[in-house]
Each structure stands twice: as structure tokens, then as C-alpha cells.
Short mmCIF file of C-alpha atoms in Angstrom, two decimals:
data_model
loop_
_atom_site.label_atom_id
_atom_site.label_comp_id
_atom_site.label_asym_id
_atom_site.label_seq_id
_atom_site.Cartn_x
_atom_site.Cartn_y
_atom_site.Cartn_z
CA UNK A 241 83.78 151.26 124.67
CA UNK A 242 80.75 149.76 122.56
CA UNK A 243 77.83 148.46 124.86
CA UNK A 244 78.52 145.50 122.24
CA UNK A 245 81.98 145.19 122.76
CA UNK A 246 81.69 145.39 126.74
CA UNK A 247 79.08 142.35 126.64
CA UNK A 248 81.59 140.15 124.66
CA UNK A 249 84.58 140.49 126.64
CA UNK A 250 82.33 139.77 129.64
CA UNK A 251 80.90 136.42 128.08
CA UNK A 252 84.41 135.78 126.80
CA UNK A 253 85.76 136.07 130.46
CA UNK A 254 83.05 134.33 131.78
CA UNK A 255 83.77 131.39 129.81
CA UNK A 256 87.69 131.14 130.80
CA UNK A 257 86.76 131.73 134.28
CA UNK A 258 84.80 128.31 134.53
CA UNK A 259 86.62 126.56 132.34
CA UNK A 260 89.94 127.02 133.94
CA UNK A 261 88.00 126.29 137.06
CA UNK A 262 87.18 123.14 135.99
CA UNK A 263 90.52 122.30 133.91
CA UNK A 264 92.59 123.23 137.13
CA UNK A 265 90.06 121.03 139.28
CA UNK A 266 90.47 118.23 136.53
CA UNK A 267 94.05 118.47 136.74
CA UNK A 268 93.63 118.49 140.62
CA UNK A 269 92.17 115.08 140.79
CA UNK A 270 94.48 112.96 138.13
CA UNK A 271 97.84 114.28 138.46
CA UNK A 272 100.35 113.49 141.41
CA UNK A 273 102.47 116.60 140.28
CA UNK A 274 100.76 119.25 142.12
CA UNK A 275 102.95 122.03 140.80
CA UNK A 276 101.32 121.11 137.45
CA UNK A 277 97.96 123.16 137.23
CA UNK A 278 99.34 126.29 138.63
CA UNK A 279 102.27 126.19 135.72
CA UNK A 280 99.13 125.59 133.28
CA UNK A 281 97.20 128.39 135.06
CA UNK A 282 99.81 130.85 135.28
CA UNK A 283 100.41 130.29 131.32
CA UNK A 284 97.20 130.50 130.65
CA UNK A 285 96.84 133.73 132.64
CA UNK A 286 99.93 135.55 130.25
CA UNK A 287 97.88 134.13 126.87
CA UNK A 288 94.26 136.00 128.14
CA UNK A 289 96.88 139.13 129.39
CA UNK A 290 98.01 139.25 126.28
CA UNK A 291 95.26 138.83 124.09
CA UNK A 292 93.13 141.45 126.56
CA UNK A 293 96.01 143.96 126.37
CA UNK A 294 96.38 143.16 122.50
CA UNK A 295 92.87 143.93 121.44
CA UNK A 296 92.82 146.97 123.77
CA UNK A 297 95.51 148.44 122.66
CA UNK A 298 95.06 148.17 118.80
CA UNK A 299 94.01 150.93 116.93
CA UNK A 300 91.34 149.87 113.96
CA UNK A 301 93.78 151.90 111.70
CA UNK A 302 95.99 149.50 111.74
CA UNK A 303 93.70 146.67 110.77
CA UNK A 304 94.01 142.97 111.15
CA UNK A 305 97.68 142.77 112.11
CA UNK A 306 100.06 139.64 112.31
CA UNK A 307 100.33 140.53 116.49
CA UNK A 308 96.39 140.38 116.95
CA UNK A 309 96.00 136.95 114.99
CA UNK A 310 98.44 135.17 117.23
CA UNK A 311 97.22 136.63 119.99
CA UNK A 312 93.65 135.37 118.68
CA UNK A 313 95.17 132.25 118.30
CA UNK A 314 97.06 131.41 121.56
CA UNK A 315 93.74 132.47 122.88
CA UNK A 316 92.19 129.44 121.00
CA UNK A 317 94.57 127.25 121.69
CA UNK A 318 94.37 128.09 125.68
CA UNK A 319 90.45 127.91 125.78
CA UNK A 320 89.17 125.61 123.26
CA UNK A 321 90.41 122.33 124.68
CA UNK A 322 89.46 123.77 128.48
CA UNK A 323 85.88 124.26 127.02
CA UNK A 324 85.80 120.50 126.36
CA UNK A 325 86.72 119.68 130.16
CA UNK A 326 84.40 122.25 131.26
CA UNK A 327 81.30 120.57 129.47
CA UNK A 328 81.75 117.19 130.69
CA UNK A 329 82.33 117.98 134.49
CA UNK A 330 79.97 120.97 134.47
CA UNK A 331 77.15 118.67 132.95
CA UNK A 332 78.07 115.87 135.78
CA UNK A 333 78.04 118.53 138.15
CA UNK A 334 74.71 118.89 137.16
CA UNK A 335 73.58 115.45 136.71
CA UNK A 336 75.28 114.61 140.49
CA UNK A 337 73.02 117.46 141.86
CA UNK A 338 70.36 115.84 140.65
CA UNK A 339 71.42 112.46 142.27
CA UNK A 340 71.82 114.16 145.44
CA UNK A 341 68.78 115.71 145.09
CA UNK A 342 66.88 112.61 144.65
CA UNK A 343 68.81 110.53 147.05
CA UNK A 344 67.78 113.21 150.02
CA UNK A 345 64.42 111.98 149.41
CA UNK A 346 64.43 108.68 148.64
CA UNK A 347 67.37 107.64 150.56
CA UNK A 348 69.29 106.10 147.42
CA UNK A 349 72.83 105.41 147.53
CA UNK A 350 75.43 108.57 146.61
CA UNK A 351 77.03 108.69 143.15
CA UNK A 352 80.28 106.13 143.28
CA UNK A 353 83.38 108.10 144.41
CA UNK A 354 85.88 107.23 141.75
CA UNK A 355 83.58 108.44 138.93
CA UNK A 356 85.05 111.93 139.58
CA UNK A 357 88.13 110.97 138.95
CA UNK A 358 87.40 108.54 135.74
CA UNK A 359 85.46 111.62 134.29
CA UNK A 360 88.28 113.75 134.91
CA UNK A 361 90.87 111.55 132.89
CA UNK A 362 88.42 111.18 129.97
CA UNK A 363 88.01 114.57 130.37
CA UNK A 364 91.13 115.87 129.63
CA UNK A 365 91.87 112.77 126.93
CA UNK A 366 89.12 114.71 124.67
CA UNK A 367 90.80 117.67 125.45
CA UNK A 368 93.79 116.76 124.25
CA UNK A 369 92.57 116.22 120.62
CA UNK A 370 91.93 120.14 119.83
CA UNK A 371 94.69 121.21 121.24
CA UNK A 372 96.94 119.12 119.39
CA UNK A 373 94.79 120.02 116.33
CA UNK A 374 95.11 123.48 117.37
CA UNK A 375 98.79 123.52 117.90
CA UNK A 376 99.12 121.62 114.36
CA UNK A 377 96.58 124.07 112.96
CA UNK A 378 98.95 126.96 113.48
CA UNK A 379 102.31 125.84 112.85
CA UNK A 380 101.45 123.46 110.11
CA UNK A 381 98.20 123.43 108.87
CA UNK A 382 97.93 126.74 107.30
CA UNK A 383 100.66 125.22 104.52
CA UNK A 384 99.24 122.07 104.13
CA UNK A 385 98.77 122.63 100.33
CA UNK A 386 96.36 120.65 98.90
CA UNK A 387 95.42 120.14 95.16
CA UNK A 388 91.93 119.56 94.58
CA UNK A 389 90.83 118.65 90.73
CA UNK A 390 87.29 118.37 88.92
CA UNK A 391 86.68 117.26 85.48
CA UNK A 392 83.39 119.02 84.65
CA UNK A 393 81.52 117.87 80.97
CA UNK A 394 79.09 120.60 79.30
CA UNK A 395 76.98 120.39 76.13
CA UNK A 396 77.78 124.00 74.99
CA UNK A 397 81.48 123.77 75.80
CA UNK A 398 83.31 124.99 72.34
CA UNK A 399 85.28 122.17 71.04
CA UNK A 400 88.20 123.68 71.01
CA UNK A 401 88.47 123.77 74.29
CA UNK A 402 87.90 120.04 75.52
CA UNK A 403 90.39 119.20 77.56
CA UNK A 404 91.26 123.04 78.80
CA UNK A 405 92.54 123.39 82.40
CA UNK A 406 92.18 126.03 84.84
CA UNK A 407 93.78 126.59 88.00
CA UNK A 408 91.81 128.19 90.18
CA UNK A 409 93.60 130.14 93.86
CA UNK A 410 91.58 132.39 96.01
CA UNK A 411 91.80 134.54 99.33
CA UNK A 412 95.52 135.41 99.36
CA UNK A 413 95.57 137.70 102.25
CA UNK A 414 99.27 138.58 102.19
CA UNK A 415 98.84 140.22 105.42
CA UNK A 416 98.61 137.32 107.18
CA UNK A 417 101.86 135.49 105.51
CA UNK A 418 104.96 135.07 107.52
CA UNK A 419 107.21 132.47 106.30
CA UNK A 420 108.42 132.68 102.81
CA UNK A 421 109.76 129.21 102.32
CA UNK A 422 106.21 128.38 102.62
CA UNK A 423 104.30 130.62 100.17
CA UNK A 424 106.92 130.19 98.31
CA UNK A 425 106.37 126.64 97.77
CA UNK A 426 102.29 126.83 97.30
CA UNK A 427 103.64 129.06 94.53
CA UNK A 428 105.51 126.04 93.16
CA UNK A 429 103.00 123.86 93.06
CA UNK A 430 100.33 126.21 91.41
CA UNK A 431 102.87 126.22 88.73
CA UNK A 432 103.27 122.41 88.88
CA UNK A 433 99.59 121.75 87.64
CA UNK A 434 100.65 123.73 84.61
CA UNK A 435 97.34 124.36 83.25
CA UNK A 436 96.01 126.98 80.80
CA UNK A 437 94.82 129.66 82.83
CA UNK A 438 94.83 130.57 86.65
CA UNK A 439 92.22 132.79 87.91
CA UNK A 440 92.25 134.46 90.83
CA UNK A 441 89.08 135.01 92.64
CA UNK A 442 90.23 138.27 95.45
CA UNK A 443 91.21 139.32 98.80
CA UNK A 444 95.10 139.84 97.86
CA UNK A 445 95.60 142.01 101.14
CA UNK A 446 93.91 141.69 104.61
CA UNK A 447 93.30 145.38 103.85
CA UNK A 448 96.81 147.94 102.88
CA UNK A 449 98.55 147.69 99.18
CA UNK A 450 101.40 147.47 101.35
CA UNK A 451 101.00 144.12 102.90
CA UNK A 452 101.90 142.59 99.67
CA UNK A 453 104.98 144.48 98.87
CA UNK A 454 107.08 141.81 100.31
CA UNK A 455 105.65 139.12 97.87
CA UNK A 456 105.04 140.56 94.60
CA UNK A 457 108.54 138.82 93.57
CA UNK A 458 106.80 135.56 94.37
CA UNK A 459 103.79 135.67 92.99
CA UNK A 460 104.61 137.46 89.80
CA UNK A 461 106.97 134.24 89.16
CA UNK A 462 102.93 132.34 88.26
CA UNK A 463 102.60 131.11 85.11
CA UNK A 464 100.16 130.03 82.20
CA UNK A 465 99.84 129.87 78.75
CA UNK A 466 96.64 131.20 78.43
CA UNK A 467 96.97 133.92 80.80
CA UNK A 468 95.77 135.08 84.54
CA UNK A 469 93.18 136.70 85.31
CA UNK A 470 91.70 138.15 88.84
CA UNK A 471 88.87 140.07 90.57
CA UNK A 472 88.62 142.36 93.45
CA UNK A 473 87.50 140.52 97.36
CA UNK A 474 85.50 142.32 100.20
CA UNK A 475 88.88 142.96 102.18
CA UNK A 476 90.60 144.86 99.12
CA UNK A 477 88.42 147.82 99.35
CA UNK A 478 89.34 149.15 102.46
CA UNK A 479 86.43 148.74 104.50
CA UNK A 480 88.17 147.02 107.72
CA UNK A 481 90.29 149.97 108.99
CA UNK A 482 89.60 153.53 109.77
CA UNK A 483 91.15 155.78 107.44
CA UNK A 484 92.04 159.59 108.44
CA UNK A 485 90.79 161.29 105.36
CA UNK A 486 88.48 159.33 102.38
CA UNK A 487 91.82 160.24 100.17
CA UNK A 488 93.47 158.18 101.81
CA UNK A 489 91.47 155.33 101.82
CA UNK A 490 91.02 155.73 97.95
CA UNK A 491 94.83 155.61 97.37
CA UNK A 492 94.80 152.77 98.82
CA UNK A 493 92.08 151.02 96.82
CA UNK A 494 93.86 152.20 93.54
CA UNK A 495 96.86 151.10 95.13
CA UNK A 496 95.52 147.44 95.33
CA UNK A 497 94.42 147.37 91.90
CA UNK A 498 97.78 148.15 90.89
CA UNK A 499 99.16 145.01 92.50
CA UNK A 500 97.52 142.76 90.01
CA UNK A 501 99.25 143.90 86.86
CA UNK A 502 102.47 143.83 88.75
CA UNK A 503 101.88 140.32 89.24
CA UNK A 504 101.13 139.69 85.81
CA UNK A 505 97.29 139.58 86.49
CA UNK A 506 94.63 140.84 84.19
CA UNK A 507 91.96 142.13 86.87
CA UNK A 508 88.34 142.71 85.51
CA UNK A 509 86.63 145.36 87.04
CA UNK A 510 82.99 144.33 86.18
CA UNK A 511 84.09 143.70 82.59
CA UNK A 512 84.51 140.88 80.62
CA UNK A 513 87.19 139.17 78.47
CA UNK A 514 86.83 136.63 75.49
CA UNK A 515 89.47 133.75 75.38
CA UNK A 516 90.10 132.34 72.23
CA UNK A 517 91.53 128.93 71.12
CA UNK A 518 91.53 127.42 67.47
CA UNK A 519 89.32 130.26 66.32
CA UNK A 520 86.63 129.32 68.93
CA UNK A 521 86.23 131.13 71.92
CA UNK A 522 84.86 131.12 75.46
CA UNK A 523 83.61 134.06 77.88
CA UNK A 524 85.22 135.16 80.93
CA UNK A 525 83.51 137.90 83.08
CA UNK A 526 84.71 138.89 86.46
CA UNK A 527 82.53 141.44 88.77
CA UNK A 528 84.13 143.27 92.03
CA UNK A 529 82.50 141.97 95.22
CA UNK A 530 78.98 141.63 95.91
CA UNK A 531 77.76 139.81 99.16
CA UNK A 532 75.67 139.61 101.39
CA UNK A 533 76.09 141.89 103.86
CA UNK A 534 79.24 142.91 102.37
CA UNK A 535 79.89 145.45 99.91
CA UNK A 536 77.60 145.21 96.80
CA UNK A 537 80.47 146.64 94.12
CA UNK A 538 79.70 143.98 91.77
CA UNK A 539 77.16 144.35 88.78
CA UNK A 540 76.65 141.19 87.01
CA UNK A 541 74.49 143.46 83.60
CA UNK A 542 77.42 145.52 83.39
CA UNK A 543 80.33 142.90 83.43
CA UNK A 544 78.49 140.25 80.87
CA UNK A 545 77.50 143.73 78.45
CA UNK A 546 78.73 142.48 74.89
CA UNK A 547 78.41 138.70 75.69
CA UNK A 548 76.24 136.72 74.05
CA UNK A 549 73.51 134.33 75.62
CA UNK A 550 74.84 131.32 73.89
CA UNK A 551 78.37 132.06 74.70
CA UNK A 552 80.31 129.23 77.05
CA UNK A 553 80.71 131.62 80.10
CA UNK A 554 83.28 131.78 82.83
CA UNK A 555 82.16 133.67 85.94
CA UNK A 556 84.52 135.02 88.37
CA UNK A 557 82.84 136.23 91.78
CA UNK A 558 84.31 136.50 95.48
CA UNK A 559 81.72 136.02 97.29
CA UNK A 560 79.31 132.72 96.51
CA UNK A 561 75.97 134.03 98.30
CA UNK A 562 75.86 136.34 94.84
CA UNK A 563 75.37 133.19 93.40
CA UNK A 564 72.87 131.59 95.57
CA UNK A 565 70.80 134.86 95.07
CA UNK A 566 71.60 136.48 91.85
CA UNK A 567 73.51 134.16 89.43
CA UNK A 568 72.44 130.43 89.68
CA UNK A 569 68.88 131.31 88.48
CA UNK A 570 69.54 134.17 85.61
CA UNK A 571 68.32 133.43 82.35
CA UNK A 572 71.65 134.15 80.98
CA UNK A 573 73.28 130.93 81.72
CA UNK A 574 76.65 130.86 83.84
CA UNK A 575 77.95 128.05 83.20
CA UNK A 576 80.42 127.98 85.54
CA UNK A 577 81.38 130.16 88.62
CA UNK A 578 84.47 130.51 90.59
CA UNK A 579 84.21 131.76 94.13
CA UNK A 580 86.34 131.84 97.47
CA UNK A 581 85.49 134.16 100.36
CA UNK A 582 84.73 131.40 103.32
CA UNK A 583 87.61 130.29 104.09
CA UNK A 584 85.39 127.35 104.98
CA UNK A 585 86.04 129.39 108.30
CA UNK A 586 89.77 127.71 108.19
CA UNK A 587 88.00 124.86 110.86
CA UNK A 588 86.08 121.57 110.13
CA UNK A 589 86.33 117.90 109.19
CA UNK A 590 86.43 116.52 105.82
CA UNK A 591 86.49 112.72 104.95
CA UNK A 592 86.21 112.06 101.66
CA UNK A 593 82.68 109.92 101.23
CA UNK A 594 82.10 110.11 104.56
CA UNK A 595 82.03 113.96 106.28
CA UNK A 596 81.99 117.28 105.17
CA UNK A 597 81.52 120.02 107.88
CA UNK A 598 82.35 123.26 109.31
CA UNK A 599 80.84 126.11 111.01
CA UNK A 600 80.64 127.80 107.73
CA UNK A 601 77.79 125.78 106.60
CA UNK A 602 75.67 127.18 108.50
CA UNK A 603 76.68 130.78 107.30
CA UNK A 604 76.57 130.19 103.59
CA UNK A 605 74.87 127.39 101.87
CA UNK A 606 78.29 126.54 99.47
CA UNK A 607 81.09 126.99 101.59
CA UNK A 608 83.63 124.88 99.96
CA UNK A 609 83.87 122.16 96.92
CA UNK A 610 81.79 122.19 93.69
CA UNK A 611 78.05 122.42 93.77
CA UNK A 612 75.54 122.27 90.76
CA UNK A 613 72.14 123.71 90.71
CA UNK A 614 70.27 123.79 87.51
CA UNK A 615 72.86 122.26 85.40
CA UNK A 616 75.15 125.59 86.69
CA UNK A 617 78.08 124.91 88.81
CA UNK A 618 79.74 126.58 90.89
CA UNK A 619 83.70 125.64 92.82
CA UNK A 620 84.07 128.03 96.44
CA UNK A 621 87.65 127.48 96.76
CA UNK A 622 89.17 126.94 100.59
CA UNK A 623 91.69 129.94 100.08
CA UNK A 624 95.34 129.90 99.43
CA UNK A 625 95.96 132.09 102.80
CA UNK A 626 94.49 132.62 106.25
CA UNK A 627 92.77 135.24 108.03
CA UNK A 628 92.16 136.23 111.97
CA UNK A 629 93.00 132.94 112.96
CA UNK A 630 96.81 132.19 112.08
CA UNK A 631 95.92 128.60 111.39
CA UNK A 632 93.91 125.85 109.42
CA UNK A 633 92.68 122.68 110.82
CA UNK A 634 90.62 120.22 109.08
CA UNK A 635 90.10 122.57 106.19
CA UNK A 636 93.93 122.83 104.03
CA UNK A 637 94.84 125.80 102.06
CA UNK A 638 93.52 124.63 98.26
CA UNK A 639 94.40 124.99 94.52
CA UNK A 640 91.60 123.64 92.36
CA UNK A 641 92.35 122.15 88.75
CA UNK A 642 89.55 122.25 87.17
CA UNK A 643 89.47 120.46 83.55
CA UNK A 644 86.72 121.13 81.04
CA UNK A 645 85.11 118.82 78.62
CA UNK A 646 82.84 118.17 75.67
CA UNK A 647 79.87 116.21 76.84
#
């Protein structure tokens, strides 16, 4: 096993070690039912069994599968709150052997006796809040649909096309889906905005063809007048699995290109596309994935060859560090990019006018939403699916509507 590998299970056991020390001492203090914290423990004991014997036992052949993600995800669920209860009584721990410290020398009082047992009760009251996130998360969350629309005014836009809509989906990963009545419905309402064009902006598969077998029916039923267009993500080319012979592992690639037609898709392979309304026209380019640190497939020269420089342009792009580094600043003017690829790491709060955070932010600089730089924008959808963790909390599954107009 990886040196790499070894020292993260250790930290990882370290952590549920002290934090079900603490939980089951927390539990210990407030409640009268003793049999309580050893049926907590012993649950908690079959979720890290299971999750251990999960990950052990999974062969990176078989990539990402439904069994490890809610194995992942009971694991969250079982540590994540416990990690709250083990910060506030391990930092009073701390802050009491300082008291005691201090009261051996000065002869102060000792710390008040029923503070143990207040701390305890707030304790598990905050811990209580990400597990029923969590729990929501999981069972809910990851279908809680939301429509997100932008009305975006440019100079150069053609006339023609004031007023033209786009619906914009991202990050499918049909690998991960398991209840049709659900998909089914974001399908619905993707149709329900009924706009022009849909793009789609990659990652149709966690990482086989095969995964989406099961839903071409539903997502072949998506509809527009103007057409649909889509571009390859980091997970479609195979990279997450091992593959017995580099054959292989190319069928499989061709394979998911060949989903996208059968879904009524037009996918641009680093080429470009001109859309034409009223004898006025706009561009659309779409490159395969470049990222950083991911695979660099994507060559922004060759998709815009035959475009002009004063041409309304329409970018499509997976990942949007390609265009914090490469497309935001080219003298070629994108007008407008559509990204996905963060998930916005399917965990954070969002208020309206008052928050906006997630882990992801401090990953990629536009994680999710519409930015502008320049006079450029570009819209890093949330995702339509779910990855690793079989949940969403705080950031919902999204289908942008974007509308254009004349400024």
C-alpha cells in the first residue's frame, strides 16, 4: 500500500478515535439512558467497518462506484457532526488544564463543576445541525433542482438575437444516479425553461460509456429549438480507472463520445459551430478539457480556427481555471463562457445578498455563479449530478437560464 495512502487512513483513524471518545463521553454526561452511547458506538463502529473494508477491497478498475460513495458518505455522516463535539470539549480540555495549571500555583478556585456538563449539551446541539444537513444532503439534497437565471446585456450582441435563451446543465455523472423518478424530473424542468439552446458543458459518466446506458431514454427526451450542443469533462476520458490494455481504455473514450449524438447532442471536439438567426449569426466554440492539473485536451487556436475577431462568441469549457489562465485575457474576445467542473464541492452556504461559500473557493477562484472580468463573463454551473459524495448540502443541483440582450 502507498506510503501516502497508509498516512491517510492513519490520520483518518486518528480523528474517529478522539472524536468518538469525546462524543461517547458527551453522551456520558447528558443522557440518563446509559444504553445510548454504546448503540451510537457500536453503529458507528459497522459505518468505519464498512467504509475500511469498502475502500480496501475495491479495485481502481472499477472506478468510482455507487457502493464506495455511500460508504464515503455514511462515513461523513458518522464523523462530521462527532468532529464538532470533539472541538469544543477537546479545546476546554485544554483551556481547564490551563486553569488547573494556574490554580496549583496561585491557589485559585477550580473550574465550576456543571460547566462540563453545559458544554456537553451545547456540544452535541451544534452537532446536531450537520448531521441533519448531512442526512438531508443525501436523501434529498442531491435533487433539490434549482433554476438559476441571468439576463446578461452586450454591445456586440447581433440583433437578432436579443432576447435569445440558453439553458445551460453541466456535470451529469450518470454513474452516480440511482433513482429515476428523480432525474427524471430535473429532465422535466430543463425542458420547462424552454429556451433556444441547451449546452452541455461535460462529465456525462463518472468514467465507463456504460454508466449511462440506463438513461439515454431520459435524456435524449431534451429539447430546443435551436439545438444542443456539448463538450467533453475531465472524467470522460478515462483517466480515473486502470484499464488492462490502452485498447481498452480508448474504446471506451470513443464509446463516450458516442453517447452525445444518441442523446441528440452535437459535441464539439475543439471545433466550432456558427448559429444563425434572421440571417445574423453568433459563434459557438467548444474545446475538450483543459485544467489545471487535469488533462490539457483542450486547444482554444484550434477550436475558434475560422471565427472571426468581431464575431459574438459562445465559449464552452469544463473546467473554469482555463479561463482564469488562458481565456479571460486573450485578445480574441470571449464574450461569454460556460463552465461546470466544481461541483462547488457539493458543500457550502449560500444566502442570497448575504453569503456565498464553500471549500471550493479556495481551490478555484470561480467556483459557482457568474463572474465578469474585463467586460468577459463567465457562468461555472453547480452540476446537474453528484460525485464521491452521494449528496448536496447547501449547494443544489442547478440549471442556469441565461438570456441575452442588446445593450
Amino acid at each position: 500500500m502507498p506510503r501516502r495512502v497508509i498516512i491517510t487512513f492513519a490520520i483518518i483513524g486518528i480523528l474517529i478515535f478522539i472524536s468518538e471518545y469525546y462524543t461517547f463521553q458527551a453522551l456520558k454526561t447528558v443522557t440518563r439512558f446509559k444504553p445510548l452511547k454504546w448503540i451510537l458506538l457500536a453503529v458507528s463502529l459497522l459505518i468505519y467497518i464498512n467504509f475500511f473494508y469498502t475502500i480496501s477491497s475495491m479495485s481502481r478498475a472499477d472506478g468510482q462506484t455507487i457502493t464506495f460513495q455511500w460508504a464515503f458518505g455514511w462515513l461523513l455522516i458518522a464523523l462530521v457532526p462527532k468532529l464538532f463535539v470533539m472541538l469544543l470539549l477537546f479545546g476546554e480540555d485544554v483551556f481547564r488544564g490551563g486553569q488547573k495549571i494556574v490554580s496549583f500555583f496561585t491557589s485559585q478556585t477550580k473550574p465550576l463543576a456543571g460547566r462540563r456538563k453545559f458544554l456537553s449539551q451545547l456540544a452535541l446541539g451544534l452537532a446536531s445541525i450537520p448531521l441533519a444537513s448531512l442526512l438531508y444532503g443525501v436523501f434529498k439534497g442531491k435533487f433539490n433542482y434549482k433554476v438559476v437565471k441571468y439576463q446578461l446585456a452586450f454591445k456586440d450582441l447581433p440583433d437578432a438575437f436579443d432576447g435569445f435563451t440558453i439553458s445551460h446543465i453541466t456535470d451529469i455523472h450518470s454513474g452516480s444516479f440511482d433513482n429515476k423518478e428523480k432525474i427524471q424530473y430535473g429532465v422535466d424542468l430543463i425542458n420547462e425553461q424552454q429556451s433556444d439552446i441547451i449546452f452541455f458543458t461535460g462529465d456525462i459518466v463518472n468514467n465507463f460509456a456504460h454508466e449511462m446506458n440506463d438513461w439515454v431514454p431520459v435524456f435524449s427526451q431534451l429539447k430546443a429549438s435551436m439545438g444542443k450542443y456539448s463538450i467533453l469533462g475531465n472524467h470522460d476520458y478515462g483517466d480515473y480507472s486502470d484499464w488492462k490494455t490502452p485498447e481498452d481504455k480508448k474504446a471506451n473514450f470513443q464509446a463516450v463520445k458516442d453517447i452525445h449524438p444518441k442523446i441528440g447532442f452535437d459535441l464539439l471536439l475543439n471545433e466550432n459551430r456558427y448559429i444563425e438567426k434572421d440571417g445574423q449569426k453568433i459563434a459557438l466554440i467548444g474545446v475538450e478539457n483543459w485544467g489545471k492539473g487535469f488533462n490539457k485536451a483542450g486547444d482554444l487556436q484550434v477550436a475558434s480556427e475560422g471565427i472571426k475577431q468581431e464575431d459574438f462568441k459562445i465559449l464552452l469549457s469544463h473546467d473554469p481555471s482555463h479561463w482564469e489562465y488562458k481565456v479571460k485575457q486573450d485578445n480574441f474576445n470571449y464574450q461569454l463562457t460556460l463552465s461546470g467542473h466544481t461541483h462547488g464541492l457539493q458543500f457550502g452556504i449560500e444566502i442570497p445578498g448575504w453569503i456565498k461559500w464553500s471549500p471550493a473557493k479556495y481551490v478555484y477562484k470561480q467556483w459557482a455563479g457568474l463572474y465578469e472580468e474585463f467586460g468577459r463573463y463567465i457562468n461555472v454551473n453547480r452540476g446537474f449530478g453528484y460525485h464521491a459524495f452521494p449528496g448536496r448540502v447547501g449547494i443544489w443541483p442547478e440549471i442556469t437560464v441565461i438570456e441575452l440582450k442588446k445593450a
